[in-house]
XYZ file of N, CA, C and O in Angstrom:
844
model
N 0.850 -1.192 0.000
C 0.000 0.000 0.000
C 0.881 1.236 0.000
O 1.867 1.307 0.740
N 0.565 2.256 -0.828
C 1.372 3.479 -0.852
C 1.379 4.167 0.500
O 0.435 4.063 1.278
N 2.475 4.884 0.768
C 2.568 5.627 2.025
C 1.477 6.681 2.078
O 1.143 7.303 1.067
N 0.898 6.903 3.258
C -0.126 7.950 3.380
C 0.413 9.316 2.989
O 1.590 9.620 3.181
N -0.437 10.130 2.459
C -0.089 11.494 2.078
C -0.442 12.435 3.217
O -1.531 12.353 3.791
N 0.488 13.317 3.551
C 0.239 14.346 4.552
C -0.121 15.630 3.822
O 0.647 16.119 3.006
N -1.286 16.177 4.140
C -1.741 17.406 3.504
C -1.885 18.501 4.553
O -2.492 18.283 5.601
N -1.332 19.668 4.255
C -1.468 20.815 5.132
C -2.386 21.823 4.469
O -2.113 22.286 3.358
N -3.480 22.155 5.143
C -4.460 23.098 4.610
C -4.138 24.493 5.128
O -4.042 24.695 6.340
N -3.965 25.429 4.202
C -3.629 26.794 4.595
C -4.870 27.531 5.111
O -6.006 27.145 4.835
N -4.622 28.622 5.828
C -5.726 29.438 6.320
C -6.503 28.730 7.414
O -5.978 27.890 8.135
N -7.793 29.074 7.529
C -8.671 28.466 8.515
C -9.744 27.661 7.790
O -10.467 28.188 6.948
N -9.832 26.382 8.124
C -10.751 25.476 7.435
C -12.119 25.487 8.110
O -12.206 25.363 9.337
N -13.210 25.619 7.345
C -14.556 25.530 7.927
C -14.812 24.113 8.432
O -14.540 23.129 7.740
N -15.346 24.011 9.640
C -15.462 22.703 10.283
C -16.393 21.752 9.538
O -16.020 20.616 9.213
N -17.618 22.199 9.281
C -18.626 21.298 8.729
C -18.201 20.750 7.368
O -18.312 19.545 7.110
N -17.694 21.623 6.509
C -17.262 21.177 5.185
C -16.084 20.212 5.272
O -15.993 19.240 4.515
N -15.179 20.482 6.216
C -14.010 19.618 6.372
C -14.415 18.230 6.851
O -13.916 17.212 6.362
N -15.335 18.166 7.811
C -15.783 16.872 8.325
C -16.537 16.091 7.248
O -16.394 14.864 7.132
N -17.310 16.788 6.434
C -18.005 16.117 5.328
C -17.003 15.520 4.345
O -17.148 14.372 3.907
N -15.970 16.291 4.011
C -14.935 15.787 3.109
C -14.179 14.617 3.731
O -13.828 13.641 3.046
N -13.939 14.687 5.038
C -13.247 13.612 5.739
C -14.060 12.317 5.690
O -13.519 11.230 5.422
N -15.362 12.418 5.929
C -16.205 11.226 5.895
C -16.235 10.619 4.502
O -16.210 9.382 4.352
N -16.271 11.458 3.473
C -16.266 10.950 2.100
C -14.953 10.251 1.784
O -14.939 9.195 1.131
N -13.855 10.830 2.247
C -12.560 10.199 1.979
C -12.421 8.879 2.734
O -11.895 7.895 2.189
N -12.907 8.840 3.977
C -12.847 7.593 4.743
C -13.658 6.496 4.062
O -13.239 5.327 4.010
N -14.823 6.849 3.524
C -15.642 5.866 2.805
C -14.900 5.349 1.582
O -14.957 4.152 1.262
N -14.190 6.249 0.898
C -13.425 5.830 -0.274
C -12.281 4.902 0.113
O -11.961 3.949 -0.620
N -11.665 5.145 1.272
C -10.620 4.234 1.748
C -11.201 2.842 1.980
O -10.625 1.825 1.571
N -12.358 2.791 2.641
C -12.985 1.497 2.920
C -13.273 0.722 1.634
O -13.163 -0.502 1.594
N -13.639 1.456 0.588
C -14.013 0.810 -0.674
C -12.843 0.614 -1.622
O -13.034 0.160 -2.755
N -11.654 0.964 -1.159
C -10.473 0.784 -1.999
C -10.304 1.849 -3.061
O -9.470 1.700 -3.963
N -11.036 2.962 -2.944
C -10.964 3.997 -3.963
C -10.087 5.178 -3.609
O -9.994 6.135 -4.385
N -9.439 5.150 -2.445
C -8.569 6.255 -2.034
C -7.526 5.729 -1.066
O -7.709 4.684 -0.425
N -6.432 6.451 -0.959
C -5.367 6.078 -0.046
C -5.492 6.764 1.294
O -6.301 7.683 1.479
N -4.702 6.322 2.232
C -4.686 6.905 3.573
C -4.088 8.317 3.526
O -3.172 8.591 2.746
N -4.609 9.194 4.362
C -4.115 10.566 4.402
C -4.135 11.100 5.826
O -4.922 10.651 6.665
N -3.278 12.088 6.058
C -3.270 12.866 7.304
C -3.430 14.324 6.908
O -2.666 14.840 6.097
N -4.450 14.981 7.478
C -4.713 16.394 7.184
C -4.319 17.221 8.396
O -4.797 16.992 9.512
N -3.472 18.210 8.193
C -3.053 19.125 9.247
C -3.609 20.508 8.940
O -3.409 21.028 7.828
N -4.287 21.117 9.910
C -5.016 22.352 9.629
C -5.360 23.082 10.911
O -5.156 22.578 12.013
N -5.909 24.295 10.737
C -6.548 25.022 11.824
C -7.971 25.351 11.385
O -8.211 25.655 10.216
N -8.893 25.295 12.326
C -10.292 25.613 12.039
C -10.627 27.037 12.475
O -9.932 27.637 13.297
N -11.729 27.555 11.942
C -12.400 28.663 12.589
C -12.884 28.165 13.954
O -13.073 26.964 14.159
N -13.114 29.066 14.896
C -13.536 28.646 16.234
C -14.837 27.849 16.176
O -15.822 28.275 15.560
N -14.814 26.689 16.838
C -15.975 25.808 16.853
C -15.898 24.933 18.104
O -14.805 24.577 18.557
N -17.053 24.641 18.698
C -17.133 23.691 19.803
C -17.734 22.405 19.269
O -18.782 22.422 18.611
N -17.069 21.290 19.524
C -17.549 20.013 19.001
C -17.770 19.030 20.132
O -16.959 18.926 21.055
N -18.877 18.314 20.056
C -19.225 17.345 21.086
C -19.120 15.929 20.559
O -19.642 15.616 19.494
N -18.441 15.086 21.324
C -18.336 13.680 20.967
C -19.527 12.892 21.475
O -20.516 13.452 21.973
N -19.422 11.581 21.386
C -20.549 10.714 21.723
C -20.884 10.727 23.205
O -21.977 10.317 23.602
N -19.959 11.209 24.058
C -20.214 11.278 25.505
C -20.482 12.697 25.981
O -20.530 12.946 27.192
N -20.664 13.633 25.064
C -20.799 15.041 25.441
C -22.096 15.305 26.204
O -23.154 14.788 25.845
N -21.995 16.137 27.237
C -23.127 16.553 28.052
C -23.361 18.038 27.798
O -22.446 18.860 27.986
N -24.572 18.407 27.404
C -24.868 19.811 27.128
C -24.620 20.701 28.340
O -24.344 21.898 28.200
N -24.677 20.127 29.502
C -24.423 20.888 30.712
C -22.985 21.361 30.841
O -22.688 22.248 31.640
N -22.088 20.766 30.061
C -20.679 21.166 30.096
C -20.381 22.347 29.186
O -19.246 22.828 29.155
N -21.388 22.811 28.425
C -21.221 24.033 27.636
C -21.489 25.224 28.549
O -22.630 25.580 28.821
N -20.427 25.839 29.021
C -20.546 26.892 30.027
C -21.051 28.185 29.401
O -22.011 28.800 29.882
N -20.410 28.626 28.335
C -20.761 29.902 27.714
C -20.369 29.859 26.234
O -19.399 30.503 25.830
N -21.121 29.132 25.422
C -20.730 29.007 24.009
C -20.829 30.316 23.245
O -20.121 30.505 22.241
N -21.686 31.235 23.699
C -21.818 32.500 23.000
C -22.202 32.300 21.551
O -23.110 31.527 21.229
N -21.480 32.979 20.661
C -21.798 32.878 19.240
C -20.907 31.888 18.505
O -20.886 31.860 17.273
N -20.175 31.055 19.261
C -19.336 30.048 18.612
C -20.229 28.924 18.089
O -21.067 28.394 18.818
N -20.063 28.499 16.832
C -20.851 27.368 16.326
C -20.611 26.117 17.161
O -19.494 25.859 17.616
N -21.671 25.365 17.371
C -21.610 24.119 18.149
C -22.024 22.966 17.248
O -23.063 23.028 16.586
N -21.194 21.930 17.200
C -21.487 20.768 16.366
C -21.369 19.498 17.197
O -20.405 19.330 17.947
N -22.344 18.623 17.057
C -22.217 17.284 17.617
C -21.631 16.395 16.526
O -22.047 16.450 15.367
N -20.657 15.595 16.908
C -19.941 14.799 15.919
C -19.848 13.364 16.397
O -20.077 13.072 17.562
N -19.508 12.469 15.516
C -19.531 11.049 15.846
C -18.265 10.515 16.474
O -18.173 9.316 16.745
N -17.287 11.384 16.735
C -16.062 10.891 17.362
C -16.314 10.555 18.821
O -17.305 10.968 19.424
N -15.374 9.849 19.415
C -15.449 9.576 20.839
C -15.116 10.806 21.658
O -14.593 11.801 21.153
N -15.448 10.754 22.944
C -15.084 11.834 23.845
C -16.221 12.800 24.114
O -17.386 12.541 23.793
N -15.868 13.933 24.714
C -16.869 14.907 25.152
C -16.703 16.208 24.357
O -16.573 16.170 23.149
N -16.719 17.362 25.032
C -16.612 18.634 24.314
C -15.161 19.039 24.138
O -14.331 18.840 25.022
N -14.885 19.633 23.004
C -13.581 20.231 22.787
C -13.738 21.453 21.902
O -14.771 21.659 21.268
N -12.718 22.277 21.920
C -12.689 23.478 21.085
C -11.648 23.301 19.995
O -10.561 22.777 20.247
N -11.975 23.720 18.789
C -11.002 23.841 17.703
C -11.022 25.287 17.240
O -12.085 25.935 17.241
N -9.864 25.788 16.816
C -9.834 27.150 16.319
C -8.428 27.644 16.080
O -7.459 26.873 16.140
N -8.298 28.941 15.791
C -6.986 29.519 15.510
C -6.002 29.289 16.655
O -6.335 29.473 17.823
N -4.806 28.865 16.295
C -3.789 28.585 17.301
C -3.741 27.145 17.758
O -2.843 26.761 18.506
N -4.701 26.337 17.323
C -4.671 24.902 17.616
C -4.454 24.136 16.312
O -5.208 24.307 15.357
N -3.433 23.307 16.284
C -3.193 22.450 15.119
C -4.029 21.186 15.272
O -3.887 20.443 16.245
N -4.924 20.981 14.321
C -5.765 19.794 14.300
C -5.223 18.825 13.261
O -4.888 19.229 12.141
N -5.118 17.579 13.638
C -4.658 16.555 12.712
C -5.721 15.486 12.528
O -6.099 14.809 13.494
N -6.238 15.364 11.309
C -7.197 14.313 10.994
C -6.426 13.165 10.350
O -5.771 13.338 9.316
N -6.517 11.993 10.984
C -5.713 10.838 10.576
C -6.648 9.781 10.004
O -7.373 9.110 10.740
N -6.633 9.647 8.693
C -7.549 8.747 7.982
C -6.762 7.505 7.577
O -6.056 7.492 6.569
N -6.901 6.449 8.392
C -6.106 5.238 8.180
C -6.975 3.998 8.195
O -7.998 3.949 8.881
N -6.529 3.019 7.456
C -7.210 1.725 7.407
C -6.634 0.844 8.506
O -5.552 0.267 8.353
N -7.350 0.759 9.618
C -6.866 -0.016 10.761
C -7.115 -1.505 10.596
O -6.718 -2.298 11.456
N -7.744 -1.891 9.506
C -7.938 -3.319 9.258
C -6.608 -4.014 8.988
O -6.501 -5.225 9.138
N -5.597 -3.250 8.634
C -4.269 -3.832 8.397
C -3.335 -3.602 9.590
O -2.139 -3.828 9.502
N -3.892 -3.127 10.700
C -3.104 -2.863 11.891
C -2.965 -1.367 12.078
O -3.316 -0.602 11.190
N -2.480 -0.896 13.240
C -1.945 -1.652 14.365
C -3.003 -2.022 15.420
O -2.652 -2.484 16.500
N -4.264 -1.817 15.169
C -5.301 -2.006 16.173
C -5.641 -0.681 16.820
O -4.797 0.216 16.922
N -6.875 -0.550 17.279
C -7.360 0.748 17.738
C -6.600 1.236 18.966
O -6.206 2.403 19.052
N -6.369 0.365 19.941
C -5.709 0.801 21.167
C -4.300 1.324 20.890
O -3.926 2.408 21.342
N -3.532 0.581 20.143
C -2.171 1.025 19.818
C -2.198 2.266 18.949
O -1.326 3.136 19.044
N -3.197 2.380 18.094
C -3.335 3.558 17.246
C -3.551 4.803 18.101
O -2.894 5.837 17.900
N -4.455 4.721 19.073
C -4.720 5.867 19.954
C -3.469 6.215 20.754
O -3.116 7.396 20.910
N -2.773 5.211 21.265
C -1.546 5.479 22.002
C -0.518 6.189 21.132
O 0.173 7.116 21.586
N -0.423 5.781 19.880
C 0.520 6.420 18.963
C 0.148 7.873 18.704
O 1.026 8.743 18.603
N -1.152 8.157 18.608
C -1.576 9.539 18.413
C -1.200 10.403 19.615
O -0.697 11.527 19.463
N -1.453 9.887 20.820
C -1.087 10.632 22.025
C 0.416 10.876 22.064
O 0.889 12.000 22.297
N 1.187 9.820 21.839
C 2.647 9.949 21.895
C 3.182 10.873 20.803
O 4.213 11.536 20.995
N 2.490 10.938 19.678
C 2.913 11.851 18.613
C 2.787 13.300 19.060
O 3.658 14.129 18.768
N 1.707 13.630 19.752
C 1.564 14.984 20.279
C 2.659 15.296 21.296
O 3.233 16.392 21.295
N 2.957 14.327 22.155
C 4.009 14.515 23.148
C 5.352 14.724 22.472
O 6.116 15.630 22.845
N 5.658 13.925 21.460
C 6.908 14.080 20.714
C 6.982 15.458 20.060
O 8.040 16.104 20.045
N 5.856 15.921 19.498
C 5.834 17.235 18.857
C 6.094 18.340 19.877
O 6.807 19.310 19.583
N 5.519 18.207 21.068
C 5.790 19.186 22.124
C 7.280 19.233 22.455
O 7.866 20.317 22.596
N 7.892 18.075 22.587
C 9.332 18.028 22.879
C 10.115 18.719 21.772
O 11.041 19.507 22.045
N 9.754 18.447 20.515
C 10.465 19.035 19.385
C 10.300 20.552 19.331
O 11.160 21.254 18.789
N 9.191 21.049 19.891
C 8.907 22.489 19.875
C 9.341 23.184 21.168
O 8.976 24.343 21.403
N 10.096 22.486 22.015
C 10.683 23.136 23.173
C 9.922 23.016 24.471
O 10.083 23.850 25.368
N 9.095 21.963 24.587
C 8.375 21.720 25.846
C 8.766 20.326 26.343
O 8.019 19.350 26.156
N 9.936 20.188 26.968
C 10.415 18.859 27.371
C 9.598 18.226 28.485
O 9.669 17.013 28.696
N 8.795 19.022 29.205
C 8.018 18.470 30.302
C 6.711 17.827 29.897
O 5.980 17.318 30.758
N 6.390 17.817 28.606
C 5.138 17.208 28.148
C 5.195 15.694 28.322
O 6.208 15.058 28.025
N 4.091 15.118 28.806
C 4.014 13.668 29.021
C 2.691 13.145 28.459
O 1.701 13.866 28.385
N 2.697 11.877 28.105
C 1.500 11.218 27.588
C 0.687 10.606 28.711
O 1.250 10.043 29.652
N -0.629 10.713 28.590
C -1.551 9.974 29.452
C -2.472 9.200 28.524
O -3.435 9.748 27.990
N -2.156 7.925 28.315
C -2.917 7.110 27.371
C -4.351 6.901 27.832
O -5.274 6.877 27.007
N -4.557 6.755 29.134
C -5.910 6.516 29.639
C -6.794 7.736 29.411
O -7.976 7.609 29.070
N -6.237 8.927 29.600
C -6.994 10.158 29.397
C -6.940 10.623 27.944
O -7.566 11.638 27.608
N -6.207 9.922 27.113
C -6.104 10.221 25.686
C -5.645 11.656 25.438
O -6.226 12.403 24.657
N -4.570 12.043 26.169
C -4.077 13.402 26.004
C -2.625 13.554 26.379
O -1.991 12.636 26.911
N -2.100 14.748 26.082
C -0.746 15.128 26.449
C -0.828 16.262 27.463
O -1.620 17.203 27.295
N -0.008 16.191 28.521
C -0.106 17.112 29.651
C 1.260 17.673 30.017
O 2.301 17.034 29.784
N 1.221 18.872 30.616
C 2.411 19.487 31.206
C 2.052 19.858 32.640
O 1.233 20.769 32.862
N 2.607 19.136 33.597
C 2.292 19.372 35.019
C 0.789 19.399 35.271
O 0.271 20.265 36.008
N 0.076 18.482 34.648
C -1.364 18.366 34.858
C -2.212 19.246 33.973
O -3.449 19.120 33.980
N -1.598 20.149 33.225
C -2.332 21.002 32.290
C -2.365 20.327 30.914
O -1.358 19.810 30.446
N -3.524 20.393 30.267
C -3.709 19.652 29.021
C -3.315 20.502 27.822
O -3.860 21.591 27.609
N -2.387 19.966 27.035
C -1.919 20.677 25.853
C -2.421 20.049 24.561
O -2.415 20.677 23.502
N -2.890 18.815 24.627
C -3.382 18.153 23.419
C -4.320 17.007 23.747
O -4.201 16.376 24.800
N -5.277 16.763 22.832
C -6.293 15.731 23.040
C -6.434 14.856 21.800
O -6.196 15.308 20.682
N -6.877 13.628 22.037
C -7.211 12.698 20.961
C -8.706 12.408 21.012
O -9.262 12.175 22.087
N -9.338 12.423 19.857
C -10.734 12.006 19.726
C -10.928 11.411 18.349
O -10.707 12.091 17.348
N -11.263 10.145 18.273
C -11.370 9.480 16.977
C -12.711 8.767 16.835
O -13.436 8.549 17.804
N -13.005 8.429 15.604
C -14.109 7.531 15.294
C -13.569 6.486 14.330
O -12.849 6.818 13.377
N -13.895 5.240 14.581
C -13.509 4.164 13.672
C -14.786 3.539 13.131
O -15.610 3.019 13.890
N -14.962 3.617 11.833
C -16.137 3.057 11.193
C -15.704 2.032 10.160
O -14.971 2.348 9.224
N -16.125 0.799 10.385
C -15.791 -0.307 9.488
C -14.288 -0.360 9.224
O -13.837 -0.584 8.104
N -13.528 -0.141 10.284
C -12.087 -0.330 10.221
C -11.274 0.864 9.781
O -10.042 0.779 9.752
N -11.915 1.987 9.451
C -11.184 3.170 8.982
C -11.363 4.302 9.991
O -12.480 4.612 10.407
N -10.265 4.937 10.355
C -10.296 5.989 11.361
C -10.646 7.340 10.753
O -10.336 7.630 9.590
N -11.303 8.158 11.576
C -11.575 9.557 11.247
C -11.279 10.405 12.486
O -11.110 9.890 13.575
N -11.260 11.723 12.294
C -10.889 12.676 13.333
C -9.448 12.405 13.751
O -8.668 11.927 12.946
N -9.040 12.729 14.975
C -7.636 12.538 15.298
C -7.192 13.317 16.511
O -7.599 13.014 17.630
N -6.361 14.377 16.316
C -5.728 15.067 17.438
C -5.952 16.569 17.349
O -6.144 17.129 16.263
N -5.934 17.216 18.511
C -5.933 18.671 18.606
C -4.806 19.083 19.522
O -4.820 18.742 20.706
N -3.811 19.787 18.975
C -2.621 20.164 19.742
C -2.554 21.690 19.835
O -2.496 22.385 18.804
N -2.566 22.202 21.047
C -2.602 23.646 21.270
C -1.226 24.257 21.038
O -0.310 24.076 21.849
N -1.108 24.995 19.952
C 0.149 25.667 19.633
C 0.233 27.020 20.328
O 1.116 27.263 21.150
N -0.712 27.915 20.006
C -0.721 29.243 20.641
C -2.123 29.854 20.623
O -2.305 31.010 20.235
N -3.163 29.131 21.051
C -4.512 29.704 21.043
C -4.714 30.711 22.167
O -3.979 30.729 23.158
N -5.741 31.544 21.995
C -6.174 32.427 23.071
C -6.803 31.548 24.156
O -7.800 30.861 23.903
N -6.274 31.556 25.369
C -6.808 30.666 26.416
C -8.252 30.965 26.789
O -8.922 30.114 27.385
N -8.750 32.134 26.429
C -10.126 32.479 26.780
C -11.133 31.553 26.123
O -12.234 31.353 26.644
N -10.768 30.974 24.978
C -11.707 30.082 24.294
C -12.079 28.889 25.164
O -13.204 28.382 25.096
N -11.164 28.430 25.988
C -11.398 27.206 26.755
C -12.334 27.428 27.942
O -12.787 26.460 28.546
N -12.611 28.704 28.253
C -13.563 28.993 29.324
C -15.002 28.812 28.864
O -15.927 28.855 29.685
N -15.201 28.586 27.570
C -16.563 28.465 27.030
C -17.197 27.113 27.332
O -18.392 26.929 27.151
N -16.378 26.134 27.748
C -16.924 24.801 28.002
C -16.023 24.067 28.975
O -14.906 24.492 29.249
N -16.551 22.980 29.504
C -15.758 22.087 30.339
C -15.103 21.070 29.403
O -15.750 20.136 28.930
N -13.835 21.285 29.122
C -13.148 20.457 28.132
C -13.080 19.010 28.590
O -12.608 18.717 29.692
N -13.574 18.124 27.740
C -13.522 16.682 27.997
C -14.191 16.303 29.314
O -13.846 15.297 29.941
N -15.138 17.155 29.768
C -15.865 16.849 30.993
C -15.032 16.901 32.250
O -15.399 16.321 33.271
N -13.900 17.642 32.192
C -12.994 17.711 33.345
C -12.700 19.175 33.669
O -11.640 19.706 33.297
N -13.614 19.863 34.347
C -13.420 21.295 34.615
C -12.214 21.598 35.485
O -11.716 22.730 35.482
N -11.737 20.620 36.240
C -10.593 20.847 37.112
C -9.264 20.833 36.358
O -8.217 21.211 36.915
N -9.274 20.412 35.088
C -8.045 20.332 34.296
C -7.909 21.588 33.448
O -8.754 21.878 32.602
N -6.849 22.350 33.691
C -6.619 23.579 32.936
C -6.040 23.262 31.564
O -5.290 22.296 31.394
N -6.395 24.093 30.594
C -5.809 23.974 29.267
C -4.535 24.806 29.201
O -4.403 25.834 29.871
N -3.594 24.356 28.390
C -2.369 25.115 28.170
C -1.989 24.979 26.708
O -2.724 24.401 25.908
N -0.843 25.528 26.349
C -0.385 25.464 24.959
C 1.130 25.375 24.921
O 1.815 25.613 25.928
N 1.638 25.050 23.759
C 3.096 24.990 23.590
C 3.711 26.351 23.890
O 4.715 26.447 24.608
N 3.101 27.420 23.370
C 3.632 28.759 23.609
C 3.570 29.128 25.088
O 4.519 29.707 25.637
N 2.452 28.803 25.746
C 2.294 29.149 27.165
C 3.296 28.427 28.047
O 3.640 28.905 29.130
N 3.775 27.280 27.583
C 4.756 26.504 28.349
C 6.191 26.837 27.947
O 7.127 26.121 28.313
N 6.356 27.930 27.189
C 7.695 28.399 26.851
C 8.274 27.826 25.573
O 9.442 28.081 25.259
N 7.460 27.074 24.823
C 7.948 26.502 23.576
C 7.646 27.394 22.386
O 7.109 28.496 22.510
N 7.988 26.903 21.211
C 7.744 27.617 19.967
C 6.403 27.168 19.403
O 6.269 26.051 18.899
N 5.402 28.052 19.485
C 4.071 27.709 19.016
C 3.793 28.112 17.583
O 2.621 28.111 17.180
N 4.832 28.414 16.814
C 4.635 28.766 15.413
C 3.886 27.648 14.687
O 4.258 26.476 14.794
N 2.856 28.028 13.938
C 1.993 27.020 13.309
C 2.767 26.061 12.428
O 2.595 24.837 12.518
N 3.619 26.588 11.552
C 4.340 25.724 10.618
C 5.259 24.770 11.375
O 5.345 23.576 11.059
N 5.936 25.276 12.391
C 6.830 24.410 13.165
C 6.058 23.295 13.854
O 6.476 22.128 13.857
N 4.915 23.642 14.448
C 4.128 22.630 15.149
C 3.568 21.606 14.165
O 3.595 20.397 14.424
N 3.060 22.073 13.029
C 2.544 21.142 12.018
C 3.631 20.194 11.535
O 3.404 18.981 11.404
N 4.816 20.738 11.265
C 5.906 19.890 10.780
C 6.353 18.893 11.850
O 6.611 17.720 11.553
N 6.421 19.357 13.097
C 6.829 18.459 14.186
C 5.795 17.361 14.393
O 6.155 16.189 14.625
N 4.518 17.707 14.284
C 3.468 16.708 14.465
C 3.480 15.705 13.314
O 3.305 14.497 13.530
N 3.695 16.185 12.091
C 3.773 15.270 10.941
C 4.912 14.279 11.114
O 4.742 13.069 10.883
N 6.082 14.766 11.504
C 7.231 13.880 11.699
C 6.958 12.872 12.816
O 7.314 11.687 12.705
N 6.318 13.339 13.888
C 6.038 12.445 15.008
C 5.015 11.382 14.626
O 5.172 10.197 14.976
N 3.960 11.781 13.918
C 2.964 10.801 13.468
C 3.594 9.779 12.542
O 3.317 8.575 12.638
N 4.446 10.251 11.645
C 5.099 9.335 10.713
C 5.947 8.313 11.449
O 5.929 7.116 11.133
N 6.672 8.767 12.464
C 7.532 7.860 13.219
C 6.724 6.894 14.076
O 6.988 5.689 14.106
N 5.714 7.405 14.759
C 4.942 6.565 15.674
C 4.066 5.561 14.940
O 3.815 4.457 15.441
N 3.587 5.947 13.764
C 2.726 5.047 12.984
C 3.507 4.319 11.892
O 2.919 3.640 11.061
N 4.838 4.501 11.906
C 5.722 3.840 10.950
C 5.323 4.176 9.514
O 5.181 3.305 8.659
N 5.165 5.480 9.282
C 4.786 5.956 7.963
C 5.940 6.726 7.346
O 6.869 7.157 8.021
N 5.862 6.936 6.061
C 6.789 7.820 5.381
C 6.076 9.133 5.113
O 4.968 9.142 4.609
N 6.709 10.233 5.454
C 6.071 11.534 5.261
C 6.188 11.952 3.806
O 7.277 12.119 3.280
N 5.060 12.081 3.140
C 4.983 12.625 1.792
C 4.183 13.911 1.909
O 2.975 13.925 1.765
N 4.893 14.990 2.250
C 4.209 16.219 2.647
C 3.721 17.003 1.435
O 4.443 17.163 0.462
N 2.494 17.479 1.521
C 1.932 18.374 0.521
C 1.507 19.637 1.247
O 0.542 19.621 1.989
N 2.249 20.715 1.054
C 1.949 21.961 1.769
C 1.478 22.998 0.763
O 2.045 23.123 -0.290
């Protein structure tokens, strides 16, 4: 099978259109009509709820669009300053869902280290990357008929005020942080490149970058 293609989307990607395109591509992978891909991008501000999301955890959504989505997990924010990685892979050929999720978490941790945050650590059970208990990145995926959708959200340099709009992942006691806030380099291109390299290494892929 050809190596997955890494695509970097410039600007800010609209959430609904991107998720629709992702679902279409995942269906094509299942049917043998498309190859595996990783999309790296930033969204316009949006609050998304996973299959365990509780409306009571939306503290103050204001005028931010709210979408319920089929991925696992609870509420999360996507927007400017957060690098989102959608990982569309055929897990029917391995490595299995559990190892796949662990690799996604570890990829975010590796990217943090590469961007100057050596204190970042993985928490596989919580499906996230943390710095002294503060959450810098999250994993939320959906696997349908063996093909993965959604992926990771890694905070490069977002405005922290966005995270006050909801109880992230149903854990109000866990503060959000970012690579920049922890003293690292939160430049978008650097974070995207570091995350691509980390995903390629952790998932044993070859990076064929399209920027």
